[in-house]
Amino acid sequence: MDPQQQRPGAPHHRPQPPAPGGGGDSSAVLFVLFGFLAILALTMLPSTSLSILHQVPEGHVGVYWRGGALLKTITDPGFHLKLPLVTQFEPVQVTLQTDQVRDIPCGTKGGVMINFEKIEVVNRLRKEFVYETLLNYGVQYDNTWIYDKIHHEINQFCSSHSLQEVYIDVFDQIDEKMKEALQGDCTRYAPGIEIINVRVTKPAIPESIRRNFEQMEEERTKVLIAIERQRVVEKEAETKKKMAISEAEKNANVSKILMEQKLTEKDSSRRQAEIENQMYTAREKSLADADFYKVMREAEANKLKLTPQFLELKFIEAIADNTKIFFGDKVPNMVLDQRLLGNFLQVSKEVSKEVNSESGSGEDNPEVQFV
């Protein structure tokens, strides 16, 4: 008989639905929710030992320890996963970083205690040497090779120098000496550490000594001011001297130019006079040659005129001009004036000689007889 069927006259009962929120389904939802929250907590917890997901910031690399042993795994910046409670994580900076070493007391060679308030060391850990450096010196490697080393080197330096040298004379060399000392030991024992720069501040010295140094500096400043004034005076004197020399050279050059100009004018005048003299000489020579030629031509003409006929004509003309002539039977020859006769005889002799020398003949020329 079907259990759903009831006997006639029995009371009728409807089936009841299950109560809400009860049973196995609600337990499963709660378990899933709890598991999700647990995983989320393990993933996002800031604790490096319990978290699964972790982040390596930019400029760093991630290093890991498992059971206290350093792993060779080196991760780059970004999100990474690790085993919680088993693997420990630590970010290590591989970019430039500045370590500040403060309050470094030291004693000078003379026994004076001074204190360097701050020394800054700019350094960098090379990425390829991260594992080796952390394996040998741990995450706080800079305590060994920067902080402690700075204290040691500063004390070594102060113990070998006097207060005057440390505070004034060689203070500008401390930076370079510290850098060389740090880099030398790091290159030898920890090659992954690179020292970029070292900045040393002025040390603090006792107040009484500081006042003495300030007074010395004031006196040195006064001396430097006096020296600079002397240099200025010397420069001014040198400038005036150079200006005077320049002015004298300028005047000398002007005088030289004027003298050369006068000499050029004199030379031009001399050349002009020489040319005029040459022209005058040539002109006078031409005139003299012309006169000489004229005289020579006249002489040649006169020589051609001196013929016997010409002389006889001249003789007749001379007799005709003479007023003292006597005629008669008792006078066979012509009697002339004594003065006229002498002149005529002299001229006749000269003409006869010239004619005889030119003709070269021995013939006797006709003679004129006078009484």
Short mmCIF file of C-alpha atoms in Angstrom, two decimals:
data_model
loop_
_atom_site.label_atom_id
_atom_site.label_comp_id
_atom_site.label_asym_id
_atom_site.label_seq_id
_atom_site.Cartn_x
_atom_site.Cartn_y
_atom_site.Cartn_z
CA MET A 1 0.00 0.00 0.00
CA ASP A 2 1.31 3.36 -0.96
CA PRO A 3 2.39 5.25 2.09
CA GLN A 4 0.98 8.40 0.64
CA GLN A 5 -2.47 6.88 0.72
CA GLN A 6 -4.29 7.11 3.99
CA ARG A 7 -7.08 5.26 5.42
CA PRO A 8 -10.49 6.79 5.22
CA GLY A 9 -11.22 8.89 8.24
CA ALA A 10 -7.47 9.42 9.15
CA PRO A 11 -6.19 13.00 9.45
CA HIS A 12 -4.42 14.44 6.40
CA HIS A 13 -0.64 15.66 6.88
CA ARG A 14 1.33 17.67 4.16
CA PRO A 15 5.13 17.23 3.84
CA GLN A 16 7.21 20.13 5.37
CA PRO A 17 10.08 21.79 3.27
CA PRO A 18 13.62 21.81 4.78
CA ALA A 19 14.48 24.78 6.97
CA PRO A 20 16.56 27.56 5.24
CA GLY A 21 20.31 27.95 6.23
CA GLY A 22 20.63 24.51 7.54
CA GLY A 23 22.35 21.41 6.24
CA GLY A 24 25.64 20.64 4.37
CA ASP A 25 25.37 23.35 1.65
CA SER A 26 25.93 26.21 4.09
CA SER A 27 28.97 24.46 5.54
CA ALA A 28 30.57 24.14 2.08
CA VAL A 29 30.09 27.83 1.29
CA LEU A 30 31.61 28.81 4.58
CA PHE A 31 34.60 26.53 3.97
CA VAL A 32 35.25 27.99 0.50
CA LEU A 33 34.94 31.53 1.83
CA PHE A 34 37.32 30.79 4.68
CA GLY A 35 39.85 29.20 2.31
CA PHE A 36 39.73 32.19 -0.03
CA LEU A 37 40.29 34.61 2.85
CA ALA A 38 43.20 32.53 4.09
CA ILE A 39 44.87 32.46 0.70
CA LEU A 40 44.29 36.19 0.27
CA ALA A 41 45.78 36.84 3.69
CA LEU A 42 48.83 34.70 2.95
CA THR A 43 49.28 36.46 -0.36
CA MET A 44 48.89 40.06 0.77
CA LEU A 45 50.42 39.90 4.24
CA PRO A 46 53.32 42.37 4.55
CA SER A 47 55.35 39.86 6.51
CA THR A 48 58.04 38.39 4.25
CA SER A 49 57.96 35.04 6.06
CA LEU A 50 54.24 34.44 5.65
CA SER A 51 53.42 36.10 2.32
CA ILE A 52 53.40 34.23 -0.97
CA LEU A 53 53.26 37.18 -3.38
CA HIS A 54 55.93 39.83 -2.88
CA GLN A 55 57.18 42.87 -4.81
CA VAL A 56 60.77 43.88 -5.67
CA PRO A 57 60.95 47.69 -6.04
CA GLU A 58 62.70 49.42 -8.93
CA GLY A 59 66.44 49.87 -8.40
CA HIS A 60 66.59 46.72 -6.25
CA VAL A 61 66.97 42.99 -6.75
CA GLY A 62 65.33 40.25 -4.70
CA VAL A 63 67.47 37.77 -2.74
CA TYR A 64 66.14 34.71 -0.92
CA TRP A 65 67.06 32.51 2.03
CA ARG A 66 65.67 29.04 2.61
CA GLY A 67 66.32 27.49 5.95
CA GLY A 68 68.93 30.20 6.61
CA ALA A 69 70.91 29.38 3.46
CA LEU A 70 71.32 32.07 0.79
CA LEU A 71 69.90 31.00 -2.54
CA LYS A 72 71.53 31.87 -5.84
CA THR A 73 68.18 33.04 -7.17
CA ILE A 74 68.23 36.78 -7.91
CA THR A 75 64.99 38.36 -9.11
CA ASP A 76 64.43 41.62 -10.97
CA PRO A 77 61.95 44.37 -10.02
CA GLY A 78 58.29 43.27 -10.16
CA PHE A 79 55.92 40.75 -8.52
CA HIS A 80 57.18 37.29 -7.60
CA LEU A 81 55.98 34.20 -5.63
CA LYS A 82 57.71 32.32 -2.82
CA LEU A 83 56.93 29.64 -0.26
CA PRO A 84 55.62 31.12 2.98
CA LEU A 85 57.36 30.29 6.26
CA VAL A 86 60.09 28.47 4.31
CA THR A 87 61.65 31.12 2.07
CA GLN A 88 62.67 34.54 3.35
CA PHE A 89 62.93 37.51 0.96
CA GLU A 90 64.98 40.71 1.15
CA PRO A 91 65.27 43.55 -1.44
CA VAL A 92 68.84 44.78 -2.02
CA GLN A 93 69.53 48.16 -3.68
CA VAL A 94 71.82 48.05 -6.73
CA THR A 95 71.60 51.74 -7.70
CA LEU A 96 73.52 54.68 -6.25
CA GLN A 97 72.99 55.14 -2.53
CA THR A 98 74.46 57.56 0.00
CA ASP A 99 75.57 56.28 3.41
CA GLN A 100 76.00 58.95 6.09
CA VAL A 101 78.58 58.22 8.76
CA ARG A 102 78.07 60.54 11.76
CA ASP A 103 80.08 61.57 14.84
CA ILE A 104 83.56 60.31 14.07
CA PRO A 105 85.97 61.30 16.87
CA CYS A 106 89.70 61.27 16.21
CA GLY A 107 92.93 62.63 17.71
CA THR A 108 95.52 64.59 15.77
CA LYS A 109 99.27 64.04 15.92
CA GLY A 110 99.50 66.84 18.49
CA GLY A 111 96.92 65.23 20.77
CA VAL A 112 93.97 67.52 20.01
CA MET A 113 90.61 65.74 19.86
CA ILE A 114 88.35 66.74 16.97
CA ASN A 115 85.07 65.35 15.70
CA PHE A 116 83.81 64.89 12.15
CA GLU A 117 80.07 65.38 12.41
CA LYS A 118 79.16 63.82 9.06
CA ILE A 119 80.87 62.03 6.19
CA GLU A 120 78.80 60.99 3.18
CA VAL A 121 79.86 58.03 1.02
CA VAL A 122 78.18 57.59 -2.35
CA ASN A 123 78.44 53.91 -3.35
CA ARG A 124 76.82 51.22 -5.44
CA LEU A 125 76.60 47.43 -5.29
CA ARG A 126 77.02 45.85 -8.69
CA LYS A 127 74.21 43.49 -9.66
CA GLU A 128 76.53 40.71 -10.83
CA PHE A 129 78.27 40.66 -7.41
CA VAL A 130 75.16 40.65 -5.21
CA TYR A 131 75.24 36.94 -4.38
CA GLU A 132 78.98 36.89 -3.62
CA THR A 133 78.88 40.04 -1.49
CA LEU A 134 75.86 38.95 0.57
CA LEU A 135 77.27 35.45 0.95
CA ASN A 136 80.49 36.85 2.48
CA TYR A 137 79.28 39.94 4.37
CA GLY A 138 75.47 39.71 4.67
CA VAL A 139 72.79 42.23 3.87
CA GLN A 140 74.47 44.85 6.08
CA TYR A 141 77.68 44.69 4.08
CA ASP A 142 78.00 48.48 4.19
CA ASN A 143 78.52 48.37 7.97
CA THR A 144 81.76 46.49 7.39
CA TRP A 145 83.15 48.24 4.33
CA ILE A 146 81.77 51.78 4.71
CA TYR A 147 80.80 52.71 8.29
CA ASP A 148 83.53 50.86 10.13
CA LYS A 149 86.09 51.54 7.40
CA ILE A 150 85.42 55.29 7.50
CA HIS A 151 86.05 55.36 11.25
CA HIS A 152 89.31 53.47 10.80
CA GLU A 153 90.63 55.57 7.93
CA ILE A 154 89.73 58.91 9.56
CA ASN A 155 91.58 57.95 12.72
CA GLN A 156 94.58 56.79 10.69
CA PHE A 157 94.63 60.08 8.82
CA CYS A 158 94.30 62.28 11.91
CA SER A 159 96.98 60.41 13.83
CA SER A 160 99.55 61.15 11.12
CA HIS A 161 98.72 64.86 10.67
CA SER A 162 98.68 67.93 12.87
CA LEU A 163 95.61 70.00 13.61
CA GLN A 164 96.81 72.72 11.19
CA GLU A 165 97.10 70.17 8.40
CA VAL A 166 93.79 68.42 9.12
CA TYR A 167 91.77 71.58 9.60
CA ILE A 168 93.34 73.80 6.91
CA ASP A 169 96.38 72.65 4.91
CA VAL A 170 95.35 69.21 3.60
CA PHE A 171 91.63 69.30 4.34
CA ASP A 172 90.86 69.50 0.63
CA GLN A 173 92.68 66.19 0.13
CA ILE A 174 90.73 64.16 2.72
CA ASP A 175 87.88 63.39 0.29
CA GLU A 176 90.19 61.88 -2.30
CA LYS A 177 92.28 60.00 0.27
CA MET A 178 89.17 58.46 1.86
CA LYS A 179 87.84 57.43 -1.52
CA GLU A 180 91.15 55.81 -2.51
CA ALA A 181 91.40 53.96 0.81
CA LEU A 182 87.81 52.64 0.68
CA GLN A 183 87.97 51.65 -2.97
CA GLY A 184 91.32 49.94 -2.52
CA ASP A 185 90.09 47.60 0.20
CA CYS A 186 86.72 47.03 -1.53
CA THR A 187 88.44 46.12 -4.79
CA ARG A 188 90.62 43.63 -2.93
CA TYR A 189 88.08 42.02 -0.62
CA ALA A 190 84.61 43.02 -1.89
CA PRO A 191 84.87 43.80 -5.62
CA GLY A 192 81.12 44.27 -5.97
CA ILE A 193 81.18 47.53 -3.96
CA GLU A 194 81.99 50.60 -6.00
CA ILE A 195 82.86 53.86 -4.21
CA ILE A 196 81.67 56.80 -6.31
CA ASN A 197 82.46 59.78 -4.11
CA VAL A 198 83.23 60.80 -0.52
CA ARG A 199 82.16 64.13 1.02
CA VAL A 200 83.78 65.19 4.28
CA THR A 201 82.42 68.08 6.35
CA LYS A 202 84.63 70.43 8.34
CA PRO A 203 85.54 68.84 11.69
CA ALA A 204 84.52 70.41 14.99
CA ILE A 205 87.50 71.63 17.03
CA PRO A 206 87.78 73.15 20.55
CA GLU A 207 86.40 76.66 20.79
CA SER A 208 89.67 78.28 21.93
CA ILE A 209 91.58 76.76 19.04
CA ARG A 210 88.84 77.74 16.64
CA ARG A 211 89.12 81.38 17.72
CA ASN A 212 92.87 81.25 17.16
CA PHE A 213 92.31 79.88 13.69
CA GLU A 214 89.78 82.59 12.97
CA GLN A 215 92.25 85.28 14.04
CA MET A 216 94.93 83.69 11.91
CA GLU A 217 92.54 83.64 9.01
CA GLU A 218 91.74 87.31 9.55
CA GLU A 219 95.43 88.21 9.53
CA ARG A 220 95.98 86.06 6.46
CA THR A 221 93.07 87.81 4.81
CA LYS A 222 94.58 91.21 5.61
CA VAL A 223 97.89 90.10 4.14
CA LEU A 224 96.16 88.83 1.03
CA ILE A 225 94.28 92.13 0.72
CA ALA A 226 97.57 94.06 1.02
CA ILE A 227 99.17 91.80 -1.58
CA GLU A 228 96.25 92.29 -3.91
CA ARG A 229 96.44 96.06 -3.46
CA GLN A 230 100.13 95.95 -4.25
CA ARG A 231 99.39 93.89 -7.35
CA VAL A 232 96.75 96.39 -8.38
CA VAL A 233 99.21 99.26 -7.96
CA GLU A 234 101.85 97.35 -9.90
CA LYS A 235 99.34 96.58 -12.63
CA GLU A 236 98.32 100.24 -12.82
CA ALA A 237 101.96 101.31 -13.03
CA GLU A 238 102.63 98.68 -15.65
CA THR A 239 99.58 99.83 -17.58
CA LYS A 240 100.73 103.44 -17.46
CA LYS A 241 104.19 102.38 -18.56
CA LYS A 242 102.78 100.42 -21.45
CA MET A 243 100.60 103.39 -22.40
CA ALA A 244 103.63 105.72 -22.27
CA ILE A 245 105.67 103.28 -24.35
CA SER A 246 102.82 102.96 -26.79
CA GLU A 247 102.50 106.74 -27.03
CA ALA A 248 106.26 107.13 -27.51
CA GLU A 249 106.27 104.43 -30.17
CA LYS A 250 103.36 106.13 -31.87
CA ASN A 251 105.18 109.49 -31.86
CA ALA A 252 108.36 107.83 -33.07
CA ASN A 253 106.47 106.15 -35.87
CA VAL A 254 104.82 109.46 -36.80
CA SER A 255 108.22 111.20 -36.78
CA LYS A 256 109.68 108.42 -38.86
CA ILE A 257 106.86 108.69 -41.36
CA LEU A 258 107.27 112.50 -41.55
CA MET A 259 111.04 112.13 -41.97
CA GLU A 260 110.57 109.56 -44.70
CA GLN A 261 108.08 111.89 -46.34
CA LYS A 262 110.59 114.79 -46.21
CA LEU A 263 113.36 112.57 -47.52
CA THR A 264 111.09 111.43 -50.31
CA GLU A 265 110.30 115.05 -51.14
CA LYS A 266 114.02 115.97 -51.06
CA ASP A 267 114.86 112.99 -53.24
CA SER A 268 112.14 113.97 -55.66
CA SER A 269 113.47 117.55 -55.73
CA ARG A 270 117.01 116.26 -56.28
CA ARG A 271 115.89 114.04 -59.11
CA GLN A 272 113.94 116.93 -60.61
CA ALA A 273 117.04 119.19 -60.37
CA GLU A 274 119.18 116.48 -61.96
CA ILE A 275 116.71 116.15 -64.79
CA GLU A 276 116.64 119.95 -65.26
CA ASN A 277 120.46 120.08 -65.20
CA GLN A 278 120.63 117.30 -67.72
CA MET A 279 118.12 119.12 -69.88
CA TYR A 280 120.09 122.40 -69.55
CA THR A 281 123.38 120.65 -70.29
CA ALA A 282 121.89 118.92 -73.28
CA ARG A 283 120.44 122.20 -74.50
CA GLU A 284 123.73 124.11 -74.02
CA LYS A 285 125.65 121.30 -75.64
CA SER A 286 123.29 121.40 -78.56
CA LEU A 287 123.78 125.17 -78.83
CA ALA A 288 127.56 124.83 -78.55
CA ASP A 289 127.56 122.09 -81.14
CA ALA A 290 125.44 124.30 -83.36
CA ASP A 291 127.83 127.25 -82.91
CA PHE A 292 130.80 125.02 -83.50
CA TYR A 293 129.21 123.62 -86.59
CA LYS A 294 128.42 127.15 -87.76
CA VAL A 295 132.01 128.35 -87.20
CA MET A 296 133.41 125.27 -88.87
CA ARG A 297 131.18 125.73 -91.84
CA GLU A 298 132.13 129.42 -92.04
CA ALA A 299 135.81 128.47 -91.80
CA GLU A 300 135.41 125.95 -94.59
CA ALA A 301 133.60 128.58 -96.63
CA ASN A 302 136.34 131.13 -96.01
CA LYS A 303 138.97 128.56 -96.94
CA LEU A 304 137.23 128.03 -100.23
CA LYS A 305 137.20 131.81 -100.81
CA LEU A 306 140.99 132.29 -100.37
CA THR A 307 141.96 131.99 -104.06
CA PRO A 308 144.54 134.17 -105.88
CA GLN A 309 141.79 135.94 -107.73
CA PHE A 310 139.92 136.67 -104.48
CA LEU A 311 143.12 137.95 -102.85
CA GLU A 312 143.87 140.09 -105.88
CA LEU A 313 140.37 141.51 -105.69
CA LYS A 314 140.81 142.27 -102.00
CA PHE A 315 144.20 143.86 -102.78
CA ILE A 316 142.71 146.08 -105.43
CA GLU A 317 139.91 147.03 -103.06
CA ALA A 318 142.47 147.90 -100.41
CA ILE A 319 144.50 150.02 -102.81
CA ALA A 320 141.37 151.74 -103.94
CA ASP A 321 140.56 152.66 -100.39
CA ASN A 322 144.07 154.09 -99.82
CA THR A 323 144.38 157.85 -100.58
CA LYS A 324 148.16 158.05 -100.47
CA ILE A 325 149.26 156.92 -103.95
CA PHE A 326 152.01 158.60 -105.92
CA PHE A 327 152.50 158.53 -109.70
CA GLY A 328 155.51 159.71 -111.85
CA ASP A 329 158.38 158.75 -114.07
CA LYS A 330 160.83 158.70 -111.26
CA VAL A 331 158.83 156.36 -109.25
CA PRO A 332 159.11 152.95 -110.87
CA ASN A 333 157.20 151.26 -108.19
CA MET A 334 154.15 152.24 -106.23
CA VAL A 335 154.76 153.81 -102.87
CA LEU A 336 152.14 153.19 -100.29
CA ASP A 337 151.49 154.13 -96.74
CA GLN A 338 153.81 152.24 -94.43
CA ARG A 339 151.03 151.06 -92.12
CA LEU A 340 148.90 149.74 -94.96
CA LEU A 341 151.90 148.10 -96.58
CA GLY A 342 152.82 146.22 -93.40
CA ASN A 343 149.32 144.86 -92.93
CA PHE A 344 149.10 143.82 -96.54
CA LEU A 345 152.47 142.04 -96.46
CA GLN A 346 151.49 140.09 -93.30
CA VAL A 347 148.18 138.98 -94.77
CA SER A 348 149.89 138.04 -98.05
CA LYS A 349 152.41 135.82 -96.27
CA GLU A 350 149.76 133.94 -94.30
CA VAL A 351 147.64 133.37 -97.37
CA SER A 352 150.64 132.21 -99.34
CA LYS A 353 151.54 129.67 -96.67
CA GLU A 354 148.03 128.22 -96.55
CA VAL A 355 147.83 128.03 -100.30
CA ASN A 356 151.26 126.34 -100.58
CA SER A 357 150.37 123.81 -97.87
CA GLU A 358 147.10 122.88 -99.53
CA SER A 359 148.37 122.72 -103.11
CA GLY A 360 151.59 120.87 -102.21
CA SER A 361 153.16 121.97 -105.53
CA GLY A 362 156.54 123.65 -105.85
CA GLU A 363 155.44 126.12 -108.40
CA ASP A 364 156.12 129.72 -107.59
CA ASN A 365 153.12 131.83 -107.05
CA PRO A 366 153.02 135.26 -108.46
CA GLU A 367 154.56 137.74 -106.09
CA VAL A 368 153.71 141.28 -105.54
CA GLN A 369 156.58 143.59 -105.06
CA PHE A 370 156.30 146.64 -102.94
CA VAL A 371 158.73 149.43 -102.22
#
